[in-house]
Structure formats: structure tokens, C-alpha cells
Amino acid sequence: MEIIAVLLLVVSVAILFATEAVRVDVVAIIVLVALGLSGIVTPEEALSGFSNPATATVAAMFVISGAFRHTGLVEGITAVLGGALGRTPWLLYLAIIVLVAAVSAFVNNTAAVAVFIPIVLGLERSRGVDPHRLLMPLSFASQTGGLCTLIGTSTNILVADIAMRAGLRPFGMFEFTRLGIVFTIVAIAYLTLVGPFLLRRRGEAGRASAGAGSSTGTYLAELVVEPGSNVVGRELGDLTSRLRFDVTVLEIIREGGERHLPRAGELLREGDTLLIIGSKDDVLLAGRSHGLGFRRDMRLHDAARSGGGLGFVECIVPPASPLVGRTLEELRFRQARDCQALAIRHHDRLEVLRVGKLRLAVGDVLLLQGPRPALDRLEKSDELILLEEVRSWKIAWPRALATLAIVAGIVVGASTGVAPILILAIAGCAALVLGRVVTMEQAYAAIDWKVIFLLAGVIPLGTALEKTGAASLLAEGIVGTLGAWGPTAILAGFYVVTTVLTQIMSNNASAALLAPLAIASAVQMGADPRPLLVAVIFGASASFLTPIGYQTNAMVLGPGGYKFSDFARVGSLLNVILLVIAVVLIPRFFPF
């Protein structure tokens, strides 16, 4: 009964992850509660994910990656490349893809992609780089680049810890490097030679920015509060609460052309001009019902050209943002940030009506309006990444050199066995804070707590699989089904299953569930578990078919103007090629 209960829990968790019906961190808490109440694991085992070295190491690496992101080093290098290679677009594409892969080997690949997205969009304006043809390859290259070292991705650290807790020899810092470099070279060659033919050029007109959709039927309109209007002397909040039409007041324009954001308690005056957004019919009906004169209308994409004292910017929601999973209304975004969202690009769909009620997800692109000081504050925070051309390529050399020295110290220390990687990573975080490279607030903000809670939930689930015998039972089935074709067939099976699961659920969750099965299967065969664990690691970083399985894919979905089908068209052949390479080379580099 315990085996059945654990397997049912695993299936339920997989469904929740795949459908995104519940936030992944909430699912992790549900797993902890279910395991604890069932008595399958002890309370200490249920909470072991929080105290696990892998969880603490991943959190520390997030802080170090966050420090690296704010140094300006990558931006400076890319500026040099843009100047030197700007007249040779394909060579500039290649240089950027190689650079992001190299950075991702030592810095969390999510942080690396977060740095490169605004750079690519800046190069679009200055060098004519097409983001549609570059951002997806950027995401894919960051995934394979992260396979080159132990600290490249959180999945590597997680599986290495599971192996060590099972009594296996620890994975070394550069143990994956040879195979990771092969994967990266093949992926870059494919993305450079084949990718451009599969990613048809869409240009600016096709880029899925939040403000680019002129076919939405949504309009901005200026409505004037005329003499005798029934809204004169009334609060704006009273007006908006009585409007039965799907419109939103964006700003109030007063005498002299003064523009400012509307406040709910503000009294409307005769002669005020209200800038509102909505469908054409609702805009007209709202004006006629309240004595508001219709002055003129314009398409949404013309809003950025309307001038005045307010600015318009596009922003992307990064993985660690506190906005993920919440609505702008819940956050009181307009009041707290002194700016407002005019539209949201959610996956491949443009939302311009009731934007405050949409639950934000990683990769959503927001078109924001507000005073420039408020937008500047957003640029300095970690809530959103502004998709503007980078204003300055100035490198903060003290912070850059300090961060590089700390990363180098961790790599050298871990590879020479000076201390465990966990201690080295925490020491690196302490050095960053004590050296005033980052503040404690910035360190907390850099950690993707959703990933931390995810690890805290799936690690004890793996413990339950082992403790109840469910892992051994499943391993018997795997070996019994594929064992006749030899261990290489079982390796291929684990790679394929991990890759498939990674397309629809977190790569960390896929690895945490399959790593114990890989160890149990190797025990059943009497073979070394390392090849199967490497197959799980590399399969978990081969998420090329959908934009939802890997965070970097979700991040480039909106800015690159992609549809779900674009990932399958470009990534399917790459997945097959890397599968063949994995099956051929893993047994050679990691013999059974």
C-alpha cells in the first residue's frame, strides 16, 4: 500500500507540474505535507530537502550568479563583439551563442540568459540583429553550456548530491566537461547552420512584444470631461467602479498638458482629458454614458509615440521575480511602483483588457507606462528585466573582478578537493556581502525561492521512492523490459524518459524522480550507476521541444516572438541528434 501511495503521489505531482494548475512551490509544500501525514517518511526526512546540501548549494550559486549579472562584464564584452563583428551578422550570432554557452558553464544559465536578452534587443536596434533568430538558440546554448561543469545548472548539483548520498563516489567539477563540450559544439553547429532556415525571419512587425499587436481591436482614446458632465466633481474611483464597460483609465491630462497617473481619490474637473484603453465599442459607449467627449483614438502600438511626461517600456518577468504567480491587482502594482501595465504578452497571446487580473508567469512581457524615475527604479530592481537598449556599457570593474575571483576560487577549490562545494559556495556568498559587492537584500532577491522549495519537495519524494521499495520495483520493470538489449538500451531509455519529462515539468523535478531509479536499475544489473546518472543529467538539460519545461525557454518566448510550435520545429531534430551522441559517448566516457 505504501508503494501504491507513493506512486500515486508521483503521478499526481507530474500532472500538476505539467498542467501548471498549481504553482510548483505550492506543489512542493503539498508533497511535504502528504509524505509527513502518511507516515511513509519521518518528519526529519520530510524536511530533509531544506537541509540538503544540494538545496543550500543551489541557493548560494543563485546569489553568486546574481552578483555576476550586475557587473556589466557581459554587456561590455558583447559591445566589443558588436563593434568588431557588426558587419558580419552570422559571425556575431555565433560569437554571442558561444559566449552565452561559456558563461553558463560557470554561472547559473537562467541568470546568463537574463543578462543576454536586453543585450540582443539592443543589438537589434544598433546592429540589425533579429532577436527571433537568436534568442531561441541563446536559450538552447545556455542549456548545453551548463553541462560543462558541476556548477553549470542546479540539476547537476542535485543529481551529484543524490549520488553521494547513495554512497557513490562524488562527481568532480569537470567530470562532465568532455561530454558537455561535445554537446555544446554540436548544438551550436546545428543552431548556426540549420537554425536560421527553421526560424523564419519575422522582423519588427512580427516580434511578439507587448505593444506590437495592432490586430487586437484595442484602442487608446482621449475623452474630455465636458461642461455639464455627470462626472465633474466626482472621484475617479467612483467613476471607474460605475463603468460597465471593459475600459481602463491610463492617465489624466490637465490644462497645460500636464500628464500624471490617475489616483482613485482624485476629483475630476471640467476640461480634464482621460486617456483610456479598451475595445472601440466600449470606448464609445463609456464616453456617451457619462458626458465625455470623444476627441480621437489611436492603435495601441501608437501609444509609445504619444510623448508627454510619461515613458513607455517593455519588461520581462524573470524566474526569481516576486510577481510570478500573482496578479497586478493583488500586488497593487500601480500604487506601489507608480506605473501601470497597458498590455501583457502571456505565452504567445496578447492581453490588453483586464491586464490586472492575469496571473503572471515567467517570460511574460509587460508594456509599462509611468514617470521615468519610476521606470528607472524598476530597472534597478530584480522584479523585472527592462527590454530596452542598454544605456551604458560601463563595466563595474571592482565588482566584476571580485565576482570572477570568487567563481574561480569555488571552481579551483572544488576541483582540487580543498573543501566541499557547499562550503565554498557559502564562503563565496559571504565574501560578496562582506566585500559590499552585493547587499543582503540583493542576495535574498537573487535566489529563486521557487526552485528552492521545489527541491525541498522533490528530494523527500525521492527518499520515499527508495524507502518504500517503489524505486526497486520500477527498476525491476525497467531492467526486465530493456535488459535483453543490454545496459546501453537502459541508458537510452533513461535519457529519453528524462528528456520527455523535462519538456512538461521542471528539469530538477525530472532528475530528482529519475536519479533514484537510475541507481536502483544499475544495482539490478550489477553495473556502475554513473552512466545512467549522467544520462539523467544530460537528458534533463535537453529541453528543446516546448517553452514551458525549462526556464530559459520561457524567458525568450515573448521577447523572441515565438509560438509553441517554433520550439518543436527547431528542437525536435536537435533532441534526436543529442540522443544519438549520448547513447554512443556516455558509455565510453563513463563505462558500466
PDB file of N, CA and C in Angstrom, residues 350-440:
ATOM      1  N   LEU A 350      -1.579  37.980 -26.681  1.00  0.00           N
ATOM      2  CA  LEU A 350      -1.538  39.357 -26.222  1.00  0.00           C
ATOM      3  C   LEU A 350      -2.792  39.663 -25.400  1.00  0.00           C
ATOM      4  N   GLU A 351      -2.611  40.162 -24.187  1.00  0.00           N
ATOM      5  CA  GLU A 351      -3.719  40.532 -23.306  1.00  0.00           C
ATOM      6  C   GLU A 351      -3.676  42.038 -23.088  1.00  0.00           C
ATOM      7  N   VAL A 352      -4.749  42.724 -23.438  1.00  0.00           N
ATOM      8  CA  VAL A 352      -4.797  44.164 -23.235  1.00  0.00           C
ATOM      9  C   VAL A 352      -5.993  44.596 -22.394  1.00  0.00           C
ATOM     10  N   LEU A 353      -6.923  43.710 -22.195  1.00  0.00           N
ATOM     11  CA  LEU A 353      -8.087  44.018 -21.379  1.00  0.00           C
ATOM     12  C   LEU A 353      -7.994  43.258 -20.068  1.00  0.00           C
ATOM     13  N   ARG A 354      -8.279  43.945 -18.980  1.00  0.00           N
ATOM     14  CA  ARG A 354      -8.208  43.349 -17.642  1.00  0.00           C
ATOM     15  C   ARG A 354      -6.823  42.771 -17.357  1.00  0.00           C
ATOM     16  N   VAL A 355      -5.798  43.515 -17.730  1.00  0.00           N
ATOM     17  CA  VAL A 355      -4.438  43.020 -17.513  1.00  0.00           C
ATOM     18  C   VAL A 355      -4.131  42.823 -16.043  1.00  0.00           C
ATOM     19  N   GLY A 356      -4.847  43.533 -15.184  1.00  0.00           N
ATOM     20  CA  GLY A 356      -4.591  43.412 -13.760  1.00  0.00           C
ATOM     21  C   GLY A 356      -5.025  42.091 -13.170  1.00  0.00           C
ATOM     22  N   LYS A 357      -5.838  41.328 -13.902  1.00  0.00           N
ATOM     23  CA  LYS A 357      -6.381  40.074 -13.369  1.00  0.00           C
ATOM     24  C   LYS A 357      -5.635  38.841 -13.871  1.00  0.00           C
ATOM     25  N   LEU A 358      -4.660  39.018 -14.739  1.00  0.00           N
ATOM     26  CA  LEU A 358      -3.928  37.879 -15.301  1.00  0.00           C
ATOM     27  C   LEU A 358      -2.789  37.476 -14.370  1.00  0.00           C
ATOM     28  N   ARG A 359      -2.703  36.190 -14.048  1.00  0.00           N
ATOM     29  CA  ARG A 359      -1.612  35.697 -13.207  1.00  0.00           C
ATOM     30  C   ARG A 359      -0.329  35.640 -14.041  1.00  0.00           C
ATOM     31  N   LEU A 360       0.678  36.306 -13.577  1.00  0.00           N
ATOM     32  CA  LEU A 360       1.910  36.436 -14.336  1.00  0.00           C
ATOM     33  C   LEU A 360       2.727  35.158 -14.267  1.00  0.00           C
ATOM     34  N   ALA A 361       3.428  34.863 -15.347  1.00  0.00           N
ATOM     35  CA  ALA A 361       4.291  33.686 -15.434  1.00  0.00           C
ATOM     36  C   ALA A 361       5.664  34.126 -15.924  1.00  0.00           C
ATOM     37  N   VAL A 362       6.644  33.248 -15.717  1.00  0.00           N
ATOM     38  CA  VAL A 362       8.000  33.525 -16.190  1.00  0.00           C
ATOM     39  C   VAL A 362       7.978  33.744 -17.706  1.00  0.00           C
ATOM     40  N   GLY A 363       8.611  34.806 -18.163  1.00  0.00           N
ATOM     41  CA  GLY A 363       8.672  35.093 -19.592  1.00  0.00           C
ATOM     42  C   GLY A 363       7.591  36.026 -20.095  1.00  0.00           C
ATOM     43  N   ASP A 364       6.597  36.361 -19.258  1.00  0.00           N
ATOM     44  CA  ASP A 364       5.584  37.322 -19.684  1.00  0.00           C
ATOM     45  C   ASP A 364       6.240  38.673 -19.963  1.00  0.00           C
ATOM     46  N   VAL A 365       5.775  39.331 -21.016  1.00  0.00           N
ATOM     47  CA  VAL A 365       6.296  40.648 -21.382  1.00  0.00           C
ATOM     48  C   VAL A 365       5.229  41.688 -21.092  1.00  0.00           C
ATOM     49  N   LEU A 366       5.599  42.718 -20.342  1.00  0.00           N
ATOM     50  CA  LEU A 366       4.669  43.774 -19.955  1.00  0.00           C
ATOM     51  C   LEU A 366       5.024  45.070 -20.667  1.00  0.00           C
ATOM     52  N   LEU A 367       4.020  45.762 -21.194  1.00  0.00           N
ATOM     53  CA  LEU A 367       4.196  47.116 -21.690  1.00  0.00           C
ATOM     54  C   LEU A 367       3.789  48.048 -20.561  1.00  0.00           C
ATOM     55  N   LEU A 368       4.754  48.763 -19.986  1.00  0.00           N
ATOM     56  CA  LEU A 368       4.517  49.603 -18.817  1.00  0.00           C
ATOM     57  C   LEU A 368       4.578  51.072 -19.184  1.00  0.00           C
ATOM     58  N   GLN A 369       3.762  51.856 -18.462  1.00  0.00           N
ATOM     59  CA  GLN A 369       3.735  53.300 -18.629  1.00  0.00           C
ATOM     60  C   GLN A 369       3.928  53.933 -17.260  1.00  0.00           C
ATOM     61  N   GLY A 370       4.765  54.961 -17.208  1.00  0.00           N
ATOM     62  CA  GLY A 370       4.958  55.634 -15.933  1.00  0.00           C
ATOM     63  C   GLY A 370       6.006  56.719 -16.032  1.00  0.00           C
ATOM     64  N   PRO A 371       6.168  57.501 -14.968  1.00  0.00           N
ATOM     65  CA  PRO A 371       7.221  58.522 -14.962  1.00  0.00           C
ATOM     66  C   PRO A 371       8.587  57.860 -15.085  1.00  0.00           C
ATOM     67  N   ARG A 372       9.531  58.541 -15.724  1.00  0.00           N
ATOM     68  CA  ARG A 372      10.856  57.963 -15.937  1.00  0.00           C
ATOM     69  C   ARG A 372      11.536  57.577 -14.630  1.00  0.00           C
ATOM     70  N   PRO A 373      11.429  58.374 -13.541  1.00  0.00           N
ATOM     71  CA  PRO A 373      12.056  57.932 -12.283  1.00  0.00           C
ATOM     72  C   PRO A 373      11.517  56.585 -11.799  1.00  0.00           C
ATOM     73  N   ALA A 374      10.204  56.351 -11.966  1.00  0.00           N
ATOM     74  CA  ALA A 374       9.624  55.075 -11.543  1.00  0.00           C
ATOM     75  C   ALA A 374      10.145  53.942 -12.408  1.00  0.00           C
ATOM     76  N   LEU A 375      10.281  54.182 -13.711  1.00  0.00           N
ATOM     77  CA  LEU A 375      10.807  53.146 -14.605  1.00  0.00           C
ATOM     78  C   LEU A 375      12.281  52.876 -14.312  1.00  0.00           C
ATOM     79  N   ASP A 376      13.025  53.928 -13.934  1.00  0.00           N
ATOM     80  CA  ASP A 376      14.424  53.735 -13.563  1.00  0.00           C
ATOM     81  C   ASP A 376      14.545  52.872 -12.308  1.00  0.00           C
ATOM     82  N   ARG A 377      13.626  53.052 -11.364  1.00  0.00           N
ATOM     83  CA  ARG A 377      13.648  52.219 -10.158  1.00  0.00           C
ATOM     84  C   ARG A 377      13.377  50.763 -10.496  1.00  0.00           C
ATOM     85  N   LEU A 378      12.475  50.529 -11.432  1.00  0.00           N
ATOM     86  CA  LEU A 378      12.205  49.156 -11.851  1.00  0.00           C
ATOM     87  C   LEU A 378      13.434  48.528 -12.487  1.00  0.00           C
ATOM     88  N   GLU A 379      14.180  49.335 -13.253  1.00  0.00           N
ATOM     89  CA  GLU A 379      15.369  48.822 -13.927  1.00  0.00           C
ATOM     90  C   GLU A 379      16.411  48.346 -12.924  1.00  0.00           C
ATOM     91  N   LYS A 380      16.476  48.997 -11.767  1.00  0.00           N
ATOM     92  CA  LYS A 380      17.468  48.653 -10.759  1.00  0.00           C
ATOM     93  C   LYS A 380      17.015  47.503  -9.857  1.00  0.00           C
ATOM     94  N   SER A 381      15.737  47.146  -9.925  1.00  0.00           N
ATOM     95  CA  SER A 381      15.227  46.059  -9.090  1.00  0.00           C
ATOM     96  C   SER A 381      15.376  44.731  -9.825  1.00  0.00           C
ATOM     97  N   ASP A 382      15.063  43.645  -9.110  1.00  0.00           N
ATOM     98  CA  ASP A 382      15.122  42.310  -9.712  1.00  0.00           C
ATOM     99  C   ASP A 382      13.726  41.777 -10.049  1.00  0.00           C
ATOM    100  N   GLU A 383      12.727  42.650  -9.963  1.00  0.00           N
ATOM    101  CA  GLU A 383      11.362  42.213 -10.250  1.00  0.00           C
ATOM    102  C   GLU A 383      11.136  41.999 -11.741  1.00  0.00           C
ATOM    103  N   LEU A 384      11.717  42.876 -12.542  1.00  0.00           N
ATOM    104  CA  LEU A 384      11.507  42.854 -13.981  1.00  0.00           C
ATOM    105  C   LEU A 384      12.827  43.154 -14.689  1.00  0.00           C
ATOM    106  N   ILE A 385      12.963  42.650 -15.904  1.00  0.00           N
ATOM    107  CA  ILE A 385      14.114  42.961 -16.740  1.00  0.00           C
ATOM    108  C   ILE A 385      13.636  43.864 -17.867  1.00  0.00           C
ATOM    109  N   LEU A 386      14.156  45.074 -17.922  1.00  0.00           N
ATOM    110  CA  LEU A 386      13.735  46.006 -18.955  1.00  0.00           C
ATOM    111  C   LEU A 386      14.312  45.593 -20.304  1.00  0.00           C
ATOM    112  N   LEU A 387      13.452  45.529 -21.310  1.00  0.00           N
ATOM    113  CA  LEU A 387      13.870  45.120 -22.647  1.00  0.00           C
ATOM    114  C   LEU A 387      14.173  46.344 -23.491  1.00  0.00           C
ATOM    115  N   GLU A 388      14.972  47.230 -22.917  1.00  0.00           N
ATOM    116  CA  GLU A 388      15.399  48.411 -23.644  1.00  0.00           C
ATOM    117  C   GLU A 388      16.841  48.245 -24.078  1.00  0.00           C
ATOM    118  N   GLU A 389      17.250  49.070 -25.013  1.00  0.00           N
ATOM    119  CA  GLU A 389      18.662  49.080 -25.385  1.00  0.00           C
ATOM    120  C   GLU A 389      19.474  49.496 -24.175  1.00  0.00           C
ATOM    121  N   VAL A 390      20.518  48.755 -23.875  1.00  0.00           N
ATOM    122  CA  VAL A 390      21.341  49.057 -22.712  1.00  0.00           C
ATOM    123  C   VAL A 390      21.930  50.454 -22.878  1.00  0.00           C
ATOM    124  N   ARG A 391      21.733  51.304 -21.857  1.00  0.00           N
ATOM    125  CA  ARG A 391      22.125  52.706 -21.995  1.00  0.00           C
ATOM    126  C   ARG A 391      23.626  52.906 -21.884  1.00  0.00           C
ATOM    127  N   SER A 392      24.278  52.060 -21.115  1.00  0.00           N
ATOM    128  CA  SER A 392      25.709  52.241 -20.898  1.00  0.00           C
ATOM    129  C   SER A 392      26.378  50.884 -20.840  1.00  0.00           C
ATOM    130  N   TRP A 393      27.528  50.823 -21.493  1.00  0.00           N
ATOM    131  CA  TRP A 393      28.283  49.577 -21.475  1.00  0.00           C
ATOM    132  C   TRP A 393      29.374  49.622 -20.403  1.00  0.00           C
ATOM    133  N   LYS A 394      29.293  50.530 -19.476  1.00  0.00           N
ATOM    134  CA  LYS A 394      30.321  50.693 -18.454  1.00  0.00           C
ATOM    135  C   LYS A 394      30.384  49.469 -17.555  1.00  0.00           C
ATOM    136  N   ILE A 395      31.582  48.932 -17.380  1.00  0.00           N
ATOM    137  CA  ILE A 395      31.793  47.756 -16.534  1.00  0.00           C
ATOM    138  C   ILE A 395      32.157  48.215 -15.129  1.00  0.00           C
ATOM    139  N   ALA A 396      31.479  47.645 -14.129  1.00  0.00           N
ATOM    140  CA  ALA A 396      31.819  47.918 -12.730  1.00  0.00           C
ATOM    141  C   ALA A 396      32.990  47.010 -12.361  1.00  0.00           C
ATOM    142  N   TRP A 397      34.204  47.473 -12.685  1.00  0.00           N
ATOM    143  CA  TRP A 397      35.373  46.606 -12.569  1.00  0.00           C
ATOM    144  C   TRP A 397      35.613  46.049 -11.171  1.00  0.00           C
ATOM    145  N   PRO A 398      35.477  46.809 -10.091  1.00  0.00           N
ATOM    146  CA  PRO A 398      35.703  46.219  -8.763  1.00  0.00           C
ATOM    147  C   PRO A 398      34.778  45.037  -8.489  1.00  0.00           C
ATOM    148  N   ARG A 399      33.489  45.224  -8.806  1.00  0.00           N
ATOM    149  CA  ARG A 399      32.543  44.121  -8.586  1.00  0.00           C
ATOM    150  C   ARG A 399      32.791  42.980  -9.556  1.00  0.00           C
ATOM    151  N   ALA A 400      33.114  43.318 -10.800  1.00  0.00           N
ATOM    152  CA  ALA A 400      33.351  42.271 -11.795  1.00  0.00           C
ATOM    153  C   ALA A 400      34.545  41.409 -11.409  1.00  0.00           C
ATOM    154  N   LEU A 401      35.647  42.050 -11.033  1.00  0.00           N
ATOM    155  CA  LEU A 401      36.847  41.295 -10.677  1.00  0.00           C
ATOM    156  C   LEU A 401      36.629  40.479  -9.404  1.00  0.00           C
ATOM    157  N   ALA A 402      35.916  41.059  -8.441  1.00  0.00           N
ATOM    158  CA  ALA A 402      35.646  40.326  -7.200  1.00  0.00           C
ATOM    159  C   ALA A 402      34.790  39.090  -7.477  1.00  0.00           C
ATOM    160  N   THR A 403      33.759  39.253  -8.311  1.00  0.00           N
ATOM    161  CA  THR A 403      32.884  38.120  -8.620  1.00  0.00           C
ATOM    162  C   THR A 403      33.637  37.042  -9.397  1.00  0.00           C
ATOM    163  N   LEU A 404      34.441  37.458 -10.378  1.00  0.00           N
ATOM    164  CA  LEU A 404      35.235  36.489 -11.136  1.00  0.00           C
ATOM    165  C   LEU A 404      36.206  35.738 -10.229  1.00  0.00           C
ATOM    166  N   ALA A 405      36.828  36.450  -9.292  1.00  0.00           N
ATOM    167  CA  ALA A 405      37.762  35.804  -8.363  1.00  0.00           C
ATOM    168  C   ALA A 405      37.050  34.785  -7.486  1.00  0.00           C
ATOM    169  N   ILE A 406      35.853  35.120  -7.047  1.00  0.00           N
ATOM    170  CA  ILE A 406      35.093  34.198  -6.190  1.00  0.00           C
ATOM    171  C   ILE A 406      34.678  32.953  -6.968  1.00  0.00           C
ATOM    172  N   VAL A 407      34.184  33.138  -8.200  1.00  0.00           N
ATOM    173  CA  VAL A 407      33.811  31.983  -9.018  1.00  0.00           C
ATOM    174  C   VAL A 407      35.035  31.110  -9.284  1.00  0.00           C
ATOM    175  N   ALA A 408      36.171  31.741  -9.596  1.00  0.00           N
ATOM    176  CA  ALA A 408      37.399  30.981  -9.838  1.00  0.00           C
ATOM    177  C   ALA A 408      37.823  30.227  -8.587  1.00  0.00           C
ATOM    178  N   GLY A 409      37.679  30.866  -7.428  1.00  0.00           N
ATOM    179  CA  GLY A 409      38.027  30.202  -6.179  1.00  0.00           C
ATOM    180  C   GLY A 409      37.171  28.983  -5.915  1.00  0.00           C
ATOM    181  N   ILE A 410      35.884  29.087  -6.193  1.00  0.00           N
ATOM    182  CA  ILE A 410      34.978  27.946  -5.999  1.00  0.00           C
ATOM    183  C   ILE A 410      35.364  26.809  -6.940  1.00  0.00           C
ATOM    184  N   VAL A 411      35.617  27.141  -8.200  1.00  0.00           N
ATOM    185  CA  VAL A 411      35.955  26.114  -9.190  1.00  0.00           C
ATOM    186  C   VAL A 411      37.265  25.414  -8.822  1.00  0.00           C
ATOM    187  N   VAL A 412      38.273  26.195  -8.508  1.00  0.00           N
ATOM    188  CA  VAL A 412      39.573  25.608  -8.172  1.00  0.00           C
ATOM    189  C   VAL A 412      39.489  24.828  -6.868  1.00  0.00           C
ATOM    190  N   GLY A 413      38.847  25.397  -5.864  1.00  0.00           N
ATOM    191  CA  GLY A 413      38.737  24.724  -4.580  1.00  0.00           C
ATOM    192  C   GLY A 413      37.987  23.418  -4.658  1.00  0.00           C
ATOM    193  N   ALA A 414      36.863  23.411  -5.417  1.00  0.00           N
ATOM    194  CA  ALA A 414      36.078  22.184  -5.539  1.00  0.00           C
ATOM    195  C   ALA A 414      36.806  21.138  -6.368  1.00  0.00           C
ATOM    196  N   SER A 415      37.512  21.559  -7.421  1.00  0.00           N
ATOM    197  CA  SER A 415      38.186  20.590  -8.292  1.00  0.00           C
ATOM    198  C   SER A 415      39.424  19.990  -7.642  1.00  0.00           C
ATOM    199  N   THR A 416      40.050  20.722  -6.712  1.00  0.00           N
ATOM    200  CA  THR A 416      41.244  20.202  -6.023  1.00  0.00           C
ATOM    201  C   THR A 416      40.929  19.558  -4.689  1.00  0.00           C
ATOM    202  N   GLY A 417      39.654  19.591  -4.278  1.00  0.00           N
ATOM    203  CA  GLY A 417      39.265  18.943  -3.032  1.00  0.00           C
ATOM    204  C   GLY A 417      39.623  19.715  -1.784  1.00  0.00           C
ATOM    205  N   VAL A 418      39.841  21.026  -1.898  1.00  0.00           N
ATOM    206  CA  VAL A 418      40.171  21.845  -0.725  1.00  0.00           C
ATOM    207  C   VAL A 418      39.040  21.816   0.291  1.00  0.00           C
ATOM    208  N   ALA A 419      37.811  21.877  -0.198  1.00  0.00           N
ATOM    209  CA  ALA A 419      36.630  21.867   0.677  1.00  0.00           C
ATOM    210  C   ALA A 419      35.438  21.444  -0.168  1.00  0.00           C
ATOM    211  N   PRO A 420      34.345  20.983   0.466  1.00  0.00           N
ATOM    212  CA  PRO A 420      33.131  20.651  -0.290  1.00  0.00           C
ATOM    213  C   PRO A 420      32.586  21.881  -1.004  1.00  0.00           C
ATOM    214  N   ILE A 421      31.935  21.663  -2.119  1.00  0.00           N
ATOM    215  CA  ILE A 421      31.431  22.773  -2.921  1.00  0.00           C
ATOM    216  C   ILE A 421      30.422  23.611  -2.139  1.00  0.00           C
ATOM    217  N   LEU A 422      29.648  22.966  -1.226  1.00  0.00           N
ATOM    218  CA  LEU A 422      28.684  23.713  -0.423  1.00  0.00           C
ATOM    219  C   LEU A 422      29.396  24.774   0.421  1.00  0.00           C
ATOM    220  N   ILE A 423      30.444  24.385   1.118  1.00  0.00           N
ATOM    221  CA  ILE A 423      31.174  25.328   1.967  1.00  0.00           C
ATOM    222  C   ILE A 423      31.804  26.432   1.130  1.00  0.00           C
ATOM    223  N   LEU A 424      32.361  26.064  -0.016  1.00  0.00           N
ATOM    224  CA  LEU A 424      32.985  27.057  -0.881  1.00  0.00           C
ATOM    225  C   LEU A 424      31.957  28.052  -1.423  1.00  0.00           C
ATOM    226  N   ALA A 425      30.775  27.558  -1.791  1.00  0.00           N
ATOM    227  CA  ALA A 425      29.736  28.444  -2.330  1.00  0.00           C
ATOM    228  C   ALA A 425      29.230  29.405  -1.261  1.00  0.00           C
ATOM    229  N   ILE A 426      29.015  28.909  -0.037  1.00  0.00           N
ATOM    230  CA  ILE A 426      28.559  29.785   1.040  1.00  0.00           C
ATOM    231  C   ILE A 426      29.644  30.797   1.399  1.00  0.00           C
ATOM    232  N   ALA A 427      30.906  30.339   1.397  1.00  0.00           N
ATOM    233  CA  ALA A 427      32.010  31.271   1.642  1.00  0.00           C
ATOM    234  C   ALA A 427      32.047  32.355   0.570  1.00  0.00           C
ATOM    235  N   GLY A 428      31.771  31.983  -0.673  1.00  0.00           N
ATOM    236  CA  GLY A 428      31.724  32.965  -1.751  1.00  0.00           C
ATOM    237  C   GLY A 428      30.637  33.999  -1.536  1.00  0.00           C
ATOM    238  N   CYS A 429      29.465  33.547  -1.088  1.00  0.00           N
ATOM    239  CA  CYS A 429      28.370  34.485  -0.791  1.00  0.00           C
ATOM    240  C   CYS A 429      28.764  35.439   0.323  1.00  0.00           C
ATOM    241  N   ALA A 430      29.386  34.891   1.370  1.00  0.00           N
ATOM    242  CA  ALA A 430      29.825  35.737   2.481  1.00  0.00           C
ATOM    243  C   ALA A 430      30.828  36.779   2.009  1.00  0.00           C
ATOM    244  N   ALA A 431      31.743  36.373   1.135  1.00  0.00           N
ATOM    245  CA  ALA A 431      32.740  37.307   0.618  1.00  0.00           C
ATOM    246  C   ALA A 431      32.076  38.416  -0.207  1.00  0.00           C
ATOM    247  N   LEU A 432      31.065  38.070  -0.975  1.00  0.00           N
ATOM    248  CA  LEU A 432      30.361  39.075  -1.771  1.00  0.00           C
ATOM    249  C   LEU A 432      29.682  40.113  -0.890  1.00  0.00           C
ATOM    250  N   VAL A 433      29.068  39.651   0.196  1.00  0.00           N
ATOM    251  CA  VAL A 433      28.364  40.575   1.091  1.00  0.00           C
ATOM    252  C   VAL A 433      29.358  41.407   1.903  1.00  0.00           C
ATOM    253  N   LEU A 434      30.376  40.745   2.471  1.00  0.00           N
ATOM    254  CA  LEU A 434      31.365  41.469   3.277  1.00  0.00           C
ATOM    255  C   LEU A 434      32.171  42.448   2.432  1.00  0.00           C
ATOM    256  N   GLY A 435      32.397  42.098   1.172  1.00  0.00           N
ATOM    257  CA  GLY A 435      33.109  42.995   0.274  1.00  0.00           C
ATOM    258  C   GLY A 435      32.232  44.048  -0.357  1.00  0.00           C
ATOM    259  N   ARG A 436      30.957  44.078   0.028  1.00  0.00           N
ATOM    260  CA  ARG A 436      29.983  45.060  -0.457  1.00  0.00           C
ATOM    261  C   ARG A 436      29.799  44.998  -1.967  1.00  0.00           C
ATOM    262  N   VAL A 437      30.015  43.811  -2.515  1.00  0.00           N
ATOM    263  CA  VAL A 437      29.692  43.614  -3.929  1.00  0.00           C
ATOM    264  C   VAL A 437      28.180  43.546  -4.098  1.00  0.00           C
ATOM    265  N   VAL A 438      27.506  42.887  -3.153  1.00  0.00           N
ATOM    266  CA  VAL A 438      26.049  42.851  -3.111  1.00  0.00           C
ATOM    267  C   VAL A 438      25.613  43.111  -1.674  1.00  0.00           C
ATOM    268  N   THR A 439      24.401  43.607  -1.518  1.00  0.00           N
ATOM    269  CA  THR A 439      23.810  43.757  -0.192  1.00  0.00           C
ATOM    270  C   THR A 439      23.040  42.492   0.160  1.00  0.00           C
ATOM    271  N   MET A 440      22.680  42.355   1.422  1.00  0.00           N
ATOM    272  CA  MET A 440      21.885  41.199   1.819  1.00  0.00           C
ATOM    273  C   MET A 440      20.541  41.196   1.104  1.00  0.00           C
TER     274      MET A 440
END
